[in-house]
CSV table of C-alpha atoms in Angstrom, one decimal:
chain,number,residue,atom,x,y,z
V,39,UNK,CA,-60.5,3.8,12.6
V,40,UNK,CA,-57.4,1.9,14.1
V,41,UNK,CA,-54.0,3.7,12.8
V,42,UNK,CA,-50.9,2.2,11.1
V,43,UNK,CA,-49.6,-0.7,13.6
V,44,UNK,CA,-46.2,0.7,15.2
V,45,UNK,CA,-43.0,-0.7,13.4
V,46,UNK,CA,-40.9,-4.0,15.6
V,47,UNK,CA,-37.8,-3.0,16.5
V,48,UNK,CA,-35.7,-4.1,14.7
V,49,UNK,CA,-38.5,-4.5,12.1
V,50,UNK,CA,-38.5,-2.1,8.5
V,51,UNK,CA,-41.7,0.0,7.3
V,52,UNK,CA,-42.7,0.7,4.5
V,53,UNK,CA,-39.3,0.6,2.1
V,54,UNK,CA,-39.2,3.6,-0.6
V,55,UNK,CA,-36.4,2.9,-3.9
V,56,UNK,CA,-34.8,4.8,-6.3
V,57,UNK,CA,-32.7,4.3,-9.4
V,58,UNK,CA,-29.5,6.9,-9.2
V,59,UNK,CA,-27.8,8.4,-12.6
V,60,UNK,CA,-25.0,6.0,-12.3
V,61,UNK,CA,-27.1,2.8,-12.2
V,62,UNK,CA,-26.9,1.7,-8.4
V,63,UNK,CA,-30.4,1.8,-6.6
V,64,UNK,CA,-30.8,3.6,-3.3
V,65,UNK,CA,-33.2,2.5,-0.7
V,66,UNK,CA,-34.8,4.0,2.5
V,67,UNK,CA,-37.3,2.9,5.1
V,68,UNK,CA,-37.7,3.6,9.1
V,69,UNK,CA,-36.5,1.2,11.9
V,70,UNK,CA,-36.7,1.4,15.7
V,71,UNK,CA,-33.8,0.7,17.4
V,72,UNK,CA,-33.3,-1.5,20.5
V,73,UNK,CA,-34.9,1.8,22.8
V,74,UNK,CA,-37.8,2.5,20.9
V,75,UNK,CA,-36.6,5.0,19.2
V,76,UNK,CA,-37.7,5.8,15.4
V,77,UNK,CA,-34.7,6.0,12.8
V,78,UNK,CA,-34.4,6.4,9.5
V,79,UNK,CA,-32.4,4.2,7.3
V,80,UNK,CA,-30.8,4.7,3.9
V,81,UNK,CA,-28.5,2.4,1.8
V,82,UNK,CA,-26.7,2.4,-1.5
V,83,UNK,CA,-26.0,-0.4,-3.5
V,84,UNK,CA,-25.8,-1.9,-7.4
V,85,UNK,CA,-29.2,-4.0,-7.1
V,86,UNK,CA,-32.7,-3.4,-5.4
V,87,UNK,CA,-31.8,-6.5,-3.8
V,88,UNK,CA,-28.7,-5.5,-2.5
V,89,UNK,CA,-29.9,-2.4,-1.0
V,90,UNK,CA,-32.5,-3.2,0.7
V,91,UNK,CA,-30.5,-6.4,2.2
V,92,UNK,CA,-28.5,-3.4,3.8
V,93,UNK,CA,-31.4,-1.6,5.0
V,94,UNK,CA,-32.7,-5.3,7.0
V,95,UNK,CA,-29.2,-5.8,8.2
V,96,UNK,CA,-28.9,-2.2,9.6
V,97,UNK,CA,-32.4,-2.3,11.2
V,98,UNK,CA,-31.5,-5.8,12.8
V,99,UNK,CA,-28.0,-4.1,14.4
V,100,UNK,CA,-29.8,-1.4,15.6
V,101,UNK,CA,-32.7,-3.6,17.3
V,102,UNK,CA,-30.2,-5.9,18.7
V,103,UNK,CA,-30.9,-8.7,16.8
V,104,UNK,CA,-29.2,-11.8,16.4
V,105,UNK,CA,-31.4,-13.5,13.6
V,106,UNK,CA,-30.6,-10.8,10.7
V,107,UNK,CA,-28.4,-13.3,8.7
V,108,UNK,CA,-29.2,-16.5,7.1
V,109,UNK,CA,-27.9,-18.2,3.8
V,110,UNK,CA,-29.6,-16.2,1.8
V,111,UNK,CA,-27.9,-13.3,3.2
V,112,UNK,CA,-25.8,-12.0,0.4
V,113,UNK,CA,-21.6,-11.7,0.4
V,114,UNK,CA,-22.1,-7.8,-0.4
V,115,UNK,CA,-24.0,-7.4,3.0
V,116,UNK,CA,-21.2,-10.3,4.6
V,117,UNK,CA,-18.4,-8.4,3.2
V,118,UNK,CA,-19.6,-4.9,5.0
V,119,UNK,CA,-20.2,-6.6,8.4
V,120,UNK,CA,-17.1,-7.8,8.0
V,121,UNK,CA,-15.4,-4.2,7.2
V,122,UNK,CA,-17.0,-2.9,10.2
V,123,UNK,CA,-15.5,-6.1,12.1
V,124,UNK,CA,-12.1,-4.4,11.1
V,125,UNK,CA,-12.5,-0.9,12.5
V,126,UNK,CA,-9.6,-2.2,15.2
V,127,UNK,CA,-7.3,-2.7,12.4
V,128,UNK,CA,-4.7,-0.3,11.5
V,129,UNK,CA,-6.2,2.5,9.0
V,130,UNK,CA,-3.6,0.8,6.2
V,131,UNK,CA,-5.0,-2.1,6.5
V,132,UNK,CA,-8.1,-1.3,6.7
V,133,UNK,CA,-8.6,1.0,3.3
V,134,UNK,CA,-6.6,-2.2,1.7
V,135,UNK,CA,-9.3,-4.3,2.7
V,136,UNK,CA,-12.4,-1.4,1.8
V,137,UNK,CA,-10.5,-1.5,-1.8
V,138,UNK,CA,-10.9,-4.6,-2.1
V,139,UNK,CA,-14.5,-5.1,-1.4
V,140,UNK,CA,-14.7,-2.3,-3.5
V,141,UNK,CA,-14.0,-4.0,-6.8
V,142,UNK,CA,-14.9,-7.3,-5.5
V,143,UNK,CA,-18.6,-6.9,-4.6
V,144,UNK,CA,-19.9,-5.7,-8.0
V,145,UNK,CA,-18.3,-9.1,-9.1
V,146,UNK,CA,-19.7,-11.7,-6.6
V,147,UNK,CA,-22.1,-9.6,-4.2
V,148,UNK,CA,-25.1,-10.9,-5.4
V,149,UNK,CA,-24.4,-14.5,-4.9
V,150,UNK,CA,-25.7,-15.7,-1.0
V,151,UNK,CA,-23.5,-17.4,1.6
V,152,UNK,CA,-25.7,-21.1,0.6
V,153,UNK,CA,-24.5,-21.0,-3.0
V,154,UNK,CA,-21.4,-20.6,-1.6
V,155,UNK,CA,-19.4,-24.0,-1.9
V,156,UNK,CA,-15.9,-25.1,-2.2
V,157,UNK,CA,-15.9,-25.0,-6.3
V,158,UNK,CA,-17.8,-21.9,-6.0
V,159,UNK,CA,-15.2,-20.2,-4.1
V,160,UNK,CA,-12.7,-22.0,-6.5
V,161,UNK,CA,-14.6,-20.8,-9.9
V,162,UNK,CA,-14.7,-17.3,-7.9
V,163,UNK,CA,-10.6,-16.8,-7.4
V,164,UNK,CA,-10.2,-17.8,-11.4
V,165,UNK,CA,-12.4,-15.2,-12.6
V,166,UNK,CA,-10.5,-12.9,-10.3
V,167,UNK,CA,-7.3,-14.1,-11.8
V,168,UNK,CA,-8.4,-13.9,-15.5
V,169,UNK,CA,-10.6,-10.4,-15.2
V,170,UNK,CA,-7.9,-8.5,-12.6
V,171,UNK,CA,-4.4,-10.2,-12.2
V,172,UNK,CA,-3.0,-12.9,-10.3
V,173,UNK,CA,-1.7,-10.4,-7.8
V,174,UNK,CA,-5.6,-9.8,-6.5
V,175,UNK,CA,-6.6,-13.1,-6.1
V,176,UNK,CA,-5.1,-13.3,-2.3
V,177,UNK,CA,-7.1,-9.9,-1.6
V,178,UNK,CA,-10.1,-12.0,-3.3
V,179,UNK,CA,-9.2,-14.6,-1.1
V,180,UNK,CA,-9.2,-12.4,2.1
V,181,UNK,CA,-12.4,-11.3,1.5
V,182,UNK,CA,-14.0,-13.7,0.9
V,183,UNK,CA,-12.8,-15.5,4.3
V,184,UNK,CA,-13.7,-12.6,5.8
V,185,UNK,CA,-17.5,-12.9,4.7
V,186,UNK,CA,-17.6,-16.4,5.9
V,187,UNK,CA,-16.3,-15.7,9.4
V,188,UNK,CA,-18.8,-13.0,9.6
V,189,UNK,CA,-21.5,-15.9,8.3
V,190,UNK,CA,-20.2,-18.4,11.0
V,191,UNK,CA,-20.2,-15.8,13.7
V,192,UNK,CA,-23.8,-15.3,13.1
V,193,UNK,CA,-24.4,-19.0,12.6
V,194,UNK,CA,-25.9,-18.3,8.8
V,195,UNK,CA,-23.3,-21.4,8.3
V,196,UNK,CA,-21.7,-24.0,9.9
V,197,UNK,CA,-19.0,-25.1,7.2
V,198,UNK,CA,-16.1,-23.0,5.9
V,199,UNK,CA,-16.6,-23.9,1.9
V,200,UNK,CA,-12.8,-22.5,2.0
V,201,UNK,CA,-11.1,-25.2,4.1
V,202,UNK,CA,-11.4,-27.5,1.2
V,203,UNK,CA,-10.0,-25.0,-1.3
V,204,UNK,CA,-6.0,-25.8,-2.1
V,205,UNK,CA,-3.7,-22.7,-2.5
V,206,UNK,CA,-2.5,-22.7,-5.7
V,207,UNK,CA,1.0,-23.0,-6.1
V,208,UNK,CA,2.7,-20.3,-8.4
V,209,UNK,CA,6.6,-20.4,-9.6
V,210,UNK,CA,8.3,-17.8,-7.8
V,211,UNK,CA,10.4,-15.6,-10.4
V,212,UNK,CA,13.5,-14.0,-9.7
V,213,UNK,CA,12.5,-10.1,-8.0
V,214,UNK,CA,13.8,-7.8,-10.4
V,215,UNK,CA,17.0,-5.7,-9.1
V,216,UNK,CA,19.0,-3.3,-11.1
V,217,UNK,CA,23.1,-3.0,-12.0
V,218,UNK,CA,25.2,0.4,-11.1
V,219,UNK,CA,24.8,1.1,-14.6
V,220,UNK,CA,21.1,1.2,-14.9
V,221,UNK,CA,21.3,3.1,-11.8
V,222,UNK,CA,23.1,5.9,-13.4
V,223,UNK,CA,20.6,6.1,-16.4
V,224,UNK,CA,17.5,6.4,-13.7
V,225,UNK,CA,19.4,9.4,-11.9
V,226,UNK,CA,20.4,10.9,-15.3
V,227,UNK,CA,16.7,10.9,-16.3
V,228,UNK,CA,15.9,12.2,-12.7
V,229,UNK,CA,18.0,15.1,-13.0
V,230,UNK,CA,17.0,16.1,-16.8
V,231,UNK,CA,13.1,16.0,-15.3
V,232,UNK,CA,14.6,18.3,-12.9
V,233,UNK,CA,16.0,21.0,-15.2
V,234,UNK,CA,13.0,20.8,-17.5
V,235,UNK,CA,10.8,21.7,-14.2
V,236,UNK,CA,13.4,24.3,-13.5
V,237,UNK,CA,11.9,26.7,-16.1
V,238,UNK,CA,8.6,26.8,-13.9
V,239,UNK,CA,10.7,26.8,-10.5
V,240,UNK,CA,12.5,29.7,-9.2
V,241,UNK,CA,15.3,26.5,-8.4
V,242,UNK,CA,16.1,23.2,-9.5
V,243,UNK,CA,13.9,20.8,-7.7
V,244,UNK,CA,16.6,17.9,-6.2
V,245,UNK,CA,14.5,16.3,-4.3
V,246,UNK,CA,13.7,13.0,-6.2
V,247,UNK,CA,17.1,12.5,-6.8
V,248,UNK,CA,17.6,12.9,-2.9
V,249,UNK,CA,14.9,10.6,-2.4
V,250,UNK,CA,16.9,8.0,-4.7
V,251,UNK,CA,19.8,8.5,-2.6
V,252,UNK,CA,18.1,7.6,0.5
V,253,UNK,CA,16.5,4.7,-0.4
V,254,UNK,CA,19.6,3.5,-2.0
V,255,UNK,CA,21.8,4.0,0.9
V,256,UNK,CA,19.6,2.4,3.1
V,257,UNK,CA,17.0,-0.2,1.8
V,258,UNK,CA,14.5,2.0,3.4
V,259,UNK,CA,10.3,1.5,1.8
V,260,UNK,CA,9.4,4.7,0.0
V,261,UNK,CA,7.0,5.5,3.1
V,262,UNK,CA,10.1,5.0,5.5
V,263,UNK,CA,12.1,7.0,3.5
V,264,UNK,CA,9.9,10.0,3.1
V,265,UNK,CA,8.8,9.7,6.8
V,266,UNK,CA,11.7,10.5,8.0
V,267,UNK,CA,12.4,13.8,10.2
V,268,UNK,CA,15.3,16.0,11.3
V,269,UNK,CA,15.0,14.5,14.7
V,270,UNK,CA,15.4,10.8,12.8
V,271,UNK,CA,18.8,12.1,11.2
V,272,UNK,CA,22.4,12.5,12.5
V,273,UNK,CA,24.5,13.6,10.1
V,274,UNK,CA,27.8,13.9,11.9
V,275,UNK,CA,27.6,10.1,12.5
V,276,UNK,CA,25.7,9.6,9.5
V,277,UNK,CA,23.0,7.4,11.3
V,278,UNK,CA,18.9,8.0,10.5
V,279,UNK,CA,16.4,6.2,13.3
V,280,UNK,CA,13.9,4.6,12.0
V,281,UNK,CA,10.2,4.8,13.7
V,282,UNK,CA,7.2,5.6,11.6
V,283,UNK,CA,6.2,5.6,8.2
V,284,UNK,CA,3.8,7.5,5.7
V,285,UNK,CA,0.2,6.7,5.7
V,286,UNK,CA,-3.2,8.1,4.2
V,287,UNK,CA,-5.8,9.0,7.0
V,288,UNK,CA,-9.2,8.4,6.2
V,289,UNK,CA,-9.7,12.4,4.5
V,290,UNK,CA,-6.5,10.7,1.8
V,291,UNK,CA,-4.2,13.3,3.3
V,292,UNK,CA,-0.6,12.1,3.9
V,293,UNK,CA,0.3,12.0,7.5
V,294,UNK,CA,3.2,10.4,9.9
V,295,UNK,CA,2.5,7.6,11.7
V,296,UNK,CA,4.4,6.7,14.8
V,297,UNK,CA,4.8,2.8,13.8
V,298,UNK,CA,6.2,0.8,11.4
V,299,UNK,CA,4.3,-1.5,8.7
V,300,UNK,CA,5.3,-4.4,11.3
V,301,UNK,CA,6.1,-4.7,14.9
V,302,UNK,CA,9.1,-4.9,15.6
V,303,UNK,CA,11.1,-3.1,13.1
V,304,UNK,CA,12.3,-0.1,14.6
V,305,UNK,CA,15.8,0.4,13.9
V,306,UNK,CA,18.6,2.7,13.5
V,307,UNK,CA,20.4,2.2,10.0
V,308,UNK,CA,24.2,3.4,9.5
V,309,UNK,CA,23.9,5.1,6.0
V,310,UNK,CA,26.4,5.7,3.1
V,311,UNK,CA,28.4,9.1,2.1
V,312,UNK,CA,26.3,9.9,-1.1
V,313,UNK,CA,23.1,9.3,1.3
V,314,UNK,CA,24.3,11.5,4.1
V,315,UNK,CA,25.0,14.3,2.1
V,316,UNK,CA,21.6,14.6,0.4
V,317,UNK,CA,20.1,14.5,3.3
V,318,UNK,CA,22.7,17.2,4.6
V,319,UNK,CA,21.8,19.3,0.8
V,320,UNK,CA,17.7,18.5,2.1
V,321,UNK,CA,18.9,20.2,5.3
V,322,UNK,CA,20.7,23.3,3.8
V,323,UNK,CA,18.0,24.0,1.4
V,324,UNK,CA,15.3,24.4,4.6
V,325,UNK,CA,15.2,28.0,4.5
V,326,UNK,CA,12.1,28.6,6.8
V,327,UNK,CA,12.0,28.1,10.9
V,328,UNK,CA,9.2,25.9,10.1
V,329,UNK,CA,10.8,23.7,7.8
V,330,UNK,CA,14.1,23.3,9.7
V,331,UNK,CA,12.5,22.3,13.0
V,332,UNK,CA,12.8,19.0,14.7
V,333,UNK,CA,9.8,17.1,13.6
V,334,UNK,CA,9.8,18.7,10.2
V,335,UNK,CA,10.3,16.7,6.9
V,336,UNK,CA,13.9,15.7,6.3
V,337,UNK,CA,12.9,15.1,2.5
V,338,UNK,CA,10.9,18.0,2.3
V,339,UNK,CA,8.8,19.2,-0.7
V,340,UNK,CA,9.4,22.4,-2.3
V,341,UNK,CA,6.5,23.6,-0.2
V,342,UNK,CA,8.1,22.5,3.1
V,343,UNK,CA,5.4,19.4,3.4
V,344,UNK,CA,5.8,15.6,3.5
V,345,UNK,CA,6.6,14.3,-0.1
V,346,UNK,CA,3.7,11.8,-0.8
V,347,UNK,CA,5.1,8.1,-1.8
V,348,UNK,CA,1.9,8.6,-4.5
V,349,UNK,CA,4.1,11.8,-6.0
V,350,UNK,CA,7.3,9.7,-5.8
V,351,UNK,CA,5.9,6.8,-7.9
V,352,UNK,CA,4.6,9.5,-10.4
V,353,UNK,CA,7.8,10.6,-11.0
V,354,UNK,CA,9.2,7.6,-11.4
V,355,UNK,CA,6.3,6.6,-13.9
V,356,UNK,CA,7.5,9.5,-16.6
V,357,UNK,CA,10.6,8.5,-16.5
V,358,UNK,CA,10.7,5.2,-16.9
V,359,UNK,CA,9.1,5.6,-20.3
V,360,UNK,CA,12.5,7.3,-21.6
V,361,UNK,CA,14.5,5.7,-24.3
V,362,UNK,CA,17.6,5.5,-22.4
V,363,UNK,CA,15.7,4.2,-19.5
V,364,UNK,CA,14.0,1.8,-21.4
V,365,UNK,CA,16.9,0.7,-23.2
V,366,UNK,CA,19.0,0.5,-20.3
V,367,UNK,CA,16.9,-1.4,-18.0
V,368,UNK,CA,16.0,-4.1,-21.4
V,369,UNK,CA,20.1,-5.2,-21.2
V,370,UNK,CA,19.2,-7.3,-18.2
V,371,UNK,CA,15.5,-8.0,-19.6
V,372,UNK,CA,13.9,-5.9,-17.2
V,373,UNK,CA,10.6,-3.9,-18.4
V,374,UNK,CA,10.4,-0.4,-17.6
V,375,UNK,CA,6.6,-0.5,-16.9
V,376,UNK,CA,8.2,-3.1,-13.2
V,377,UNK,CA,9.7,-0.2,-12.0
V,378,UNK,CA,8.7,0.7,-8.6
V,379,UNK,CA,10.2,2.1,-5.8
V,380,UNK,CA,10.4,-1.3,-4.1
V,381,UNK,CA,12.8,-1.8,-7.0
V,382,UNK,CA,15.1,0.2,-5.3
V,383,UNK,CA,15.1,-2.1,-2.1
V,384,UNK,CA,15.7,-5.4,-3.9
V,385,UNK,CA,18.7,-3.8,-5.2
V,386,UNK,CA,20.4,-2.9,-2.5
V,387,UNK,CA,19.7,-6.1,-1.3
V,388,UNK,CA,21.1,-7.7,-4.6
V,389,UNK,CA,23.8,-5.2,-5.0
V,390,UNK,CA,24.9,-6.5,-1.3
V,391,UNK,CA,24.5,-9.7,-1.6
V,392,UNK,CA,27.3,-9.9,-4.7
V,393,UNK,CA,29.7,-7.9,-3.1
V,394,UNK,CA,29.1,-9.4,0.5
V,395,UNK,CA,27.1,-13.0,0.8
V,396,UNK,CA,26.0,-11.9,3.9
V,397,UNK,CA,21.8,-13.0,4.3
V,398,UNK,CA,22.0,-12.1,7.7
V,399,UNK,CA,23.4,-8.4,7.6
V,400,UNK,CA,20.7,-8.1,4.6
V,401,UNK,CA,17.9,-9.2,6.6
V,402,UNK,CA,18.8,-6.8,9.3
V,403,UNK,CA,19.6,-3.9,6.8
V,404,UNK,CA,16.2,-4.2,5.6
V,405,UNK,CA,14.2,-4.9,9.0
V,406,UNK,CA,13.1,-8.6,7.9
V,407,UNK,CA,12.4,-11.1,10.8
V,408,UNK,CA,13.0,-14.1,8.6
V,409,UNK,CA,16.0,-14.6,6.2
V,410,UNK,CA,13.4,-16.6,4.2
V,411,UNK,CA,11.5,-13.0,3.0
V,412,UNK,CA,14.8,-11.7,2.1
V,413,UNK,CA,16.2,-14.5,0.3
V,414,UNK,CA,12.8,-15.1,-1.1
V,415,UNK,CA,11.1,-12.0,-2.1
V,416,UNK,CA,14.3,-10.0,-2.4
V,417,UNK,CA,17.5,-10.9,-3.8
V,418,UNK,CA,15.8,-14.6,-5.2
V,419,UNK,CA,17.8,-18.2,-4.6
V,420,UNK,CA,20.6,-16.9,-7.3
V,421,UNK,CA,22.2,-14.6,-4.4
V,422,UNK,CA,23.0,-15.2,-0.7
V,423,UNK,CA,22.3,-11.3,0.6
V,424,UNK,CA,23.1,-8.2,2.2
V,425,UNK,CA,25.6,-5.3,3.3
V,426,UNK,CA,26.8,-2.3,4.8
V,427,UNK,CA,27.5,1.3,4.1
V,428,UNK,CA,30.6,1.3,3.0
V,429,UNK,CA,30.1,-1.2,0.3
V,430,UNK,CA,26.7,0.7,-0.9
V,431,UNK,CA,29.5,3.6,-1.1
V,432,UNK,CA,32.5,1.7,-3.0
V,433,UNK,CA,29.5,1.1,-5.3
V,434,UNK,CA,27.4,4.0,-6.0
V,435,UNK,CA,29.1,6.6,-4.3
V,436,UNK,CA,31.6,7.2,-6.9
V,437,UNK,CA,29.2,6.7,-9.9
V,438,UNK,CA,27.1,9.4,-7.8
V,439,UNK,CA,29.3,12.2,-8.3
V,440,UNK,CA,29.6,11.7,-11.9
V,441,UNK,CA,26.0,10.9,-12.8
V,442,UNK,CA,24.5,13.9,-10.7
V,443,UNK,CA,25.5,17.6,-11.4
V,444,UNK,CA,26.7,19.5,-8.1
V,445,UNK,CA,23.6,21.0,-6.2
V,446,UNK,CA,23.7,24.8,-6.5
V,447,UNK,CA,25.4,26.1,-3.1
């Protein structure tokens, strides 16, 4: 009796499926890969179809085969060769782009590369519009040209359906800055967080505040800010160096990189009085060899660690839901819910920009290539742009010392 003929390489046996708890369908089957050897092959995904789609994709990779797509290869199998296409990319990038596909494929995974035309695509980026938010249509967008590449690369298609797809043209509104005033309401609310935390603390936790202080005196991105170490920080000339930035690794633990979010940037940025000296208090208030070390933290957590930007933004979320805050930030028609700690970098910018007119000192301040971003995206075509650290000081510094109460010695 002659046995089972031997699988192709490349080729998939016989192809098991099961239905999981949450709905999605896993499927497995064995492959040989390009050496002969036998492999076996699982993948996960929200249809039967989809999964096995993956399995023949997989088998095809390993067996070295260059006819696995075709156009009815599906976007949820283009969109992960195209993922894997990005394993070059920086690791922030990258998990922008996994998130994406994330959300995206349940929505349009199912649909092949051939039904793909230009009002497809088109019809595709309005649902995304309506169902998510404006914001996620250029991820949408991304993706989506991603999958194609990946299509045309393997010759499943010959015409980007994108080309023919106009950019639609959205009115730029006015980035949302804040006045002195409101300024002093946001540390107020800070430091009454702090003292209700204080009855669970053996000492007042200062370092949001701090953290304000920082990225007020210097225009610095949260994940600049908090990346920043003793060795980044002279205090006698009141100077920080700026080289690397907060990031999630691929385990979603918060870790230093060495680089910047662009080329380019690295800097050394003169900072205010009021910025220098809570970073000086951050300093005093390291009490371990640990934590006082070179590389260490300058904006330490309590626990000696790097303050996550996530824990930042938390903060910043209960407090923006306060009356005062509320109320405060409504005089200039600004909803609380916008508040972000990007906030606090347009209004440097804007707070500059009235007292100085200066675009190109702004640009420079906040590590922007092109005057266009700043004016653009920062201070909006109502102000010219940017400063120094004196002015930050005549500003805020003052208002500082009445707004905050002094840190405990």
């Amino acid at each position: 009796m002659a046995g089972r003929p031997p699988i192709g390489v490349g080729e998939l046996g016989h192809i098991s499926t099961e239905v999981l708890p949450d709905g999605r369908v896993t499927a497995r089957a064995r492959t040989r890969d390009a050496g002969g050897n036998s492999r076996r092959l699982r993948a996960v995904a929200s249809t039967e179809q989809l999964a096995v789609e993956k399995l023949r994709r997989t088998a095809a990779e390993l067996g070295l085969r260059i006819d696995s797509m075709g156009a009815g290869t599906p976007l949820a199998v283009l969109f992960d060769s195209w993922l894997q296409d990005c394993s070059a990319l920086r690791w922030g990038t990258r998990r922008v782009y996994a998130d994406t596909v994330r959300w995206f494929s349940p929505m349009v995974g199912a649909i092949t590369i051939g039904e793909l035309t230009t009002l497809k695509a088109k019809r595709i980026l309005e649902h995304v519009e309506r169902e998510v938010s404006p914001a996620a249509v250029a991820r949408a967008r991304t993706a989506l040209a991603g999958a194609i590449a990946a299509a045309i690369e393997a010759e499943a298609i010959h015409v980007n359906p994108l080309v023919g797809l106009r950019r639609q043209k959205r009115e730029r509104s006015t980035p949302i800055a804040l006045t002195v005033e409101q300024l002093v309401v946001i540390y107020e609310a800070l430091d009454r967080r702090a003292e209700r935390l204080a009855k669970y603390a053996h000492a007042t936790p200062r370092s949001p505040s701090r953290v304000l202080d920082v990225l007020m005196g210097s225009g610095l991105r949260i994940s600049e800010a908090l990346a920043l170490r003793h060795a980044d920080v002279d205090l006698d000339e009141g100077v920080i160096v700026l080289t690397g930035t907060l990031v999630d690794d691929a385990n979603g633990r918060v870790v230093r990189q060495e680089r910047l979010k662009k080329d380019q940037q690295e800097r050394r940025v003169k900072l205010p009085a009021f910025a220098v000296k809570a970073l000086a208090d951050a300093k005093r208030d390291c009490l371990t060899v640990q934590s006082r070390l070179e590389h260490a933290p300058a904006l330490p957590s309590r626990a000696g660690t790097w303050i996550s930007p996530r824990n930042f933004r938390r903060i910043l979320r209960d407090v923006r839901s306060e009356p005062d805050v509320v109320e405060a930030l409504g005089r200039t028609g600004v909803d609380a819910r916008r508040l972000t700690p990007h906030t606090f970098r347009r209004t440097v910018a804007t707070l500059i920009s009235l007292e100085d007119g200066d675009l190109v000192r702004a640009s420079a301040v906040l590590g922007h290539r092109d005057q266009k971003t700043t004016r653009e995206s920062y201070v909006g075509t109502a102000f010219r742009v940017v400063g120094a650290a004196d002015t930050l000081e005549d500003l805020i510094g003052d208002r500082r010392g009445g707004a905050r109460r002094s840190d405990p010695s």
